[in-house]
PDB file of C-alpha atoms in Angstrom:
ATOM      1  CA  UNK A  16      85.635 109.783  21.151  1.00  0.00           C
ATOM      2  CA  UNK A  17      88.195 109.025  22.837  1.00  0.00           C
ATOM      3  CA  UNK A  18      90.625 111.072  25.041  1.00  0.00           C
ATOM      4  CA  UNK A  19      94.528 110.108  25.953  1.00  0.00           C
ATOM      5  CA  UNK A  20      98.255 111.223  26.778  1.00  0.00           C
ATOM      6  CA  UNK A  21     100.025 111.050  23.438  1.00  0.00           C
ATOM      7  CA  UNK A  22     103.260 109.485  23.799  1.00  0.00           C
ATOM      8  CA  UNK A  23     106.293 110.835  22.924  1.00  0.00           C
ATOM      9  CA  UNK A  24     106.785 108.199  20.294  1.00  0.00           C
ATOM     10  CA  UNK A  25     103.169 109.638  18.620  1.00  0.00           C
ATOM     11  CA  UNK A  26     103.750 113.609  18.745  1.00  0.00           C
ATOM     12  CA  UNK A  27     104.539 113.184  14.771  1.00  0.00           C
ATOM     13  CA  UNK A  28     101.334 113.023  14.254  1.00  0.00           C
ATOM     14  CA  UNK A  29     100.506 116.491  14.888  1.00  0.00           C
ATOM     15  CA  UNK A  30     102.470 117.585  11.976  1.00  0.00           C
ATOM     16  CA  UNK A  31      99.991 115.464   9.964  1.00  0.00           C
ATOM     17  CA  UNK A  32      96.733 116.586   8.206  1.00  0.00           C
ATOM     18  CA  UNK A  33      94.173 119.171  10.339  1.00  0.00           C
ATOM     19  CA  UNK A  34      95.944 119.233  13.503  1.00  0.00           C
ATOM     20  CA  UNK A  35      99.166 120.786  12.202  1.00  0.00           C
ATOM     21  CA  UNK A  36      97.045 123.563  12.046  1.00  0.00           C
ATOM     22  CA  UNK A  37      97.192 123.641  16.065  1.00  0.00           C
ATOM     23  CA  UNK A  38     100.774 125.138  15.729  1.00  0.00           C
ATOM     24  CA  UNK A  39     102.415 122.425  17.916  1.00  0.00           C
ATOM     25  CA  UNK A  40     104.685 120.291  16.105  1.00  0.00           C
ATOM     26  CA  UNK A  41     107.426 123.018  15.434  1.00  0.00           C
ATOM     27  CA  UNK A  42     107.707 123.963  19.340  1.00  0.00           C
ATOM     28  CA  UNK A  43     107.731 120.229  19.935  1.00  0.00           C
ATOM     29  CA  UNK A  44     110.432 119.974  18.519  1.00  0.00           C
ATOM     30  CA  UNK A  45     112.257 122.207  21.033  1.00  0.00           C
ATOM     31  CA  UNK A  46     110.397 120.538  24.337  1.00  0.00           C
ATOM     32  CA  UNK A  47     112.192 118.181  26.130  1.00  0.00           C
ATOM     33  CA  UNK A  48     108.958 114.739  26.590  1.00  0.00           C
ATOM     34  CA  UNK A  49     109.678 115.421  30.352  1.00  0.00           C
ATOM     35  CA  UNK A  50     108.100 118.855  30.366  1.00  0.00           C
ATOM     36  CA  UNK A  51     105.293 118.750  28.171  1.00  0.00           C
ATOM     37  CA  UNK A  52     101.864 116.676  28.264  1.00  0.00           C
ATOM     38  CA  UNK A  53      99.679 116.212  25.453  1.00  0.00           C
ATOM     39  CA  UNK A  54      96.254 115.364  25.811  1.00  0.00           C
ATOM     40  CA  UNK A  55      94.428 114.573  22.256  1.00  0.00           C
ATOM     41  CA  UNK A  56      90.419 113.760  21.863  1.00  0.00           C
ATOM     42  CA  UNK A  57      90.478 110.819  18.503  1.00  0.00           C
ATOM     43  CA  UNK A  58      87.649 109.923  16.899  1.00  0.00           C
ATOM     44  CA  UNK A  59      86.131 106.365  15.835  1.00  0.00           C
ATOM     45  CA  UNK A  60      88.719 105.701  13.476  1.00  0.00           C
ATOM     46  CA  UNK A  61      91.428 106.955  15.345  1.00  0.00           C
ATOM     47  CA  UNK A  62      92.157 110.578  13.753  1.00  0.00           C
ATOM     48  CA  UNK A  63      93.279 113.243  15.958  1.00  0.00           C
ATOM     49  CA  UNK A  64      89.848 115.700  16.512  1.00  0.00           C
ATOM     50  CA  UNK A  65      91.358 117.839  19.068  1.00  0.00           C
ATOM     51  CA  UNK A  66      94.636 118.962  21.597  1.00  0.00           C
ATOM     52  CA  UNK A  67      95.749 120.758  24.221  1.00  0.00           C
ATOM     53  CA  UNK A  68      99.458 120.647  25.151  1.00  0.00           C
ATOM     54  CA  UNK A  69     100.923 121.564  29.080  1.00  0.00           C
ATOM     55  CA  UNK A  70     104.116 122.592  28.838  1.00  0.00           C
ATOM     56  CA  UNK A  71     106.612 123.153  31.715  1.00  0.00           C
ATOM     57  CA  UNK A  72     108.783 125.878  30.742  1.00  0.00           C
ATOM     58  CA  UNK A  73     111.403 128.717  32.230  1.00  0.00           C
ATOM     59  CA  UNK A  74     109.505 132.537  31.297  1.00  0.00           C
ATOM     60  CA  UNK A  75     112.526 135.014  31.741  1.00  0.00           C
ATOM     61  CA  UNK A  76     110.719 138.137  33.502  1.00  0.00           C
ATOM     62  CA  UNK A  77     111.996 141.570  34.690  1.00  0.00           C
ATOM     63  CA  UNK A  78     114.894 141.972  32.120  1.00  0.00           C
ATOM     64  CA  UNK A  79     115.766 145.682  32.886  1.00  0.00           C
ATOM     65  CA  UNK A  80     118.975 147.349  32.421  1.00  0.00           C
ATOM     66  CA  UNK A  81     119.641 151.049  34.406  1.00  0.00           C
ATOM     67  CA  UNK A  82     119.143 154.173  31.565  1.00  0.00           C
ATOM     68  CA  UNK A  83     122.810 155.112  31.607  1.00  0.00           C
ATOM     69  CA  UNK A  84     124.254 151.462  30.707  1.00  0.00           C
ATOM     70  CA  UNK A  85     121.832 150.541  27.961  1.00  0.00           C
ATOM     71  CA  UNK A  86     123.904 150.210  24.526  1.00  0.00           C
ATOM     72  CA  UNK A  87     126.428 148.639  26.544  1.00  0.00           C
ATOM     73  CA  UNK A  88     126.211 144.900  24.652  1.00  0.00           C
ATOM     74  CA  UNK A  89     128.212 143.232  27.049  1.00  0.00           C
ATOM     75  CA  UNK A  90     125.609 144.270  30.041  1.00  0.00           C
ATOM     76  CA  UNK A  91     122.960 142.680  28.032  1.00  0.00           C
ATOM     77  CA  UNK A  92     124.925 139.144  26.512  1.00  0.00           C
ATOM     78  CA  UNK A  93     126.080 139.061  30.399  1.00  0.00           C
ATOM     79  CA  UNK A  94     122.335 139.043  31.695  1.00  0.00           C
ATOM     80  CA  UNK A  95     121.034 136.784  29.029  1.00  0.00           C
ATOM     81  CA  UNK A  96     124.009 134.350  29.865  1.00  0.00           C
ATOM     82  CA  UNK A  97     122.733 134.363  32.949  1.00  0.00           C
ATOM     83  CA  UNK A  98     119.384 133.468  32.202  1.00  0.00           C
ATOM     84  CA  UNK A  99     120.598 130.932  29.649  1.00  0.00           C
ATOM     85  CA  UNK A 100     122.521 129.036  32.310  1.00  0.00           C
ATOM     86  CA  UNK A 101     119.519 129.231  34.649  1.00  0.00           C
ATOM     87  CA  UNK A 102     117.453 127.547  32.156  1.00  0.00           C
ATOM     88  CA  UNK A 103     120.072 124.401  31.317  1.00  0.00           C
ATOM     89  CA  UNK A 104     118.483 123.279  35.508  1.00  0.00           C
ATOM     90  CA  UNK A 105     115.507 123.465  34.033  1.00  0.00           C
ATOM     91  CA  UNK A 106     113.821 122.793  30.990  1.00  0.00           C
ATOM     92  CA  UNK A 107     116.800 124.265  28.528  1.00  0.00           C
ATOM     93  CA  UNK A 108     115.356 126.695  26.998  1.00  0.00           C
ATOM     94  CA  UNK A 109     113.347 129.930  27.779  1.00  0.00           C
ATOM     95  CA  UNK A 110     110.323 131.519  27.008  1.00  0.00           C
ATOM     96  CA  UNK A 111     110.863 135.916  26.878  1.00  0.00           C
ATOM     97  CA  UNK A 112     108.481 138.901  26.505  1.00  0.00           C
ATOM     98  CA  UNK A 113     109.666 142.012  25.555  1.00  0.00           C
ATOM     99  CA  UNK A 114     108.675 145.371  25.914  1.00  0.00           C
ATOM    100  CA  UNK A 115     110.926 147.835  24.537  1.00  0.00           C
ATOM    101  CA  UNK A 116     113.215 147.281  21.974  1.00  0.00           C
ATOM    102  CA  UNK A 117     116.137 147.399  23.669  1.00  0.00           C
ATOM    103  CA  UNK A 118     115.889 143.761  25.632  1.00  0.00           C
ATOM    104  CA  UNK A 119     114.046 142.555  21.480  1.00  0.00           C
ATOM    105  CA  UNK A 120     117.203 143.734  20.228  1.00  0.00           C
ATOM    106  CA  UNK A 121     119.560 141.360  22.844  1.00  0.00           C
ATOM    107  CA  UNK A 122     116.894 138.550  22.632  1.00  0.00           C
ATOM    108  CA  UNK A 123     117.284 138.617  18.859  1.00  0.00           C
ATOM    109  CA  UNK A 124     121.289 138.514  19.008  1.00  0.00           C
ATOM    110  CA  UNK A 125     120.912 135.736  21.051  1.00  0.00           C
ATOM    111  CA  UNK A 126     119.207 133.900  18.680  1.00  0.00           C
ATOM    112  CA  UNK A 127     115.552 134.069  20.255  1.00  0.00           C
ATOM    113  CA  UNK A 128     112.875 133.486  17.370  1.00  0.00           C
ATOM    114  CA  UNK A 129     109.924 135.900  17.714  1.00  0.00           C
ATOM    115  CA  UNK A 130     106.706 133.494  18.009  1.00  0.00           C
ATOM    116  CA  UNK A 131     103.406 134.909  16.435  1.00  0.00           C
ATOM    117  CA  UNK A 132     100.907 134.635  19.759  1.00  0.00           C
ATOM    118  CA  UNK A 133      98.709 136.215  21.375  1.00  0.00           C
ATOM    119  CA  UNK A 134      99.335 135.766  25.386  1.00  0.00           C
ATOM    120  CA  UNK A 135      96.075 135.608  27.867  1.00  0.00           C
ATOM    121  CA  UNK A 136      96.455 134.903  32.052  1.00  0.00           C
ATOM    122  CA  UNK A 137      93.863 133.612  34.127  1.00  0.00           C
TER     123      UNK A 137
END
């Protein structure tokens, strides 16, 4: 077995065979190669038998709207436009969490897509 960084031109291999279960392939089409490093372990035949990716991303956090102004779509859009403007300086896209329906609806209106993930921290 050998370990290596998977070059960008080989990222398509993550959509083939059993490694496609990793769920990385659809995500990586939205990632700038400069913001990701994918490490793989290959067997003697060159088949990927394990992978992990490290992504540099922009995480939207602390979104809040005063209760008196909730329901004002213009305010929510303005906040998210500001976040998108800031994200363009970094990775170009945003990862966000939503604990309230208000923020979730704003994200959905801006074209955000819910990711089927559990989040963990250490």
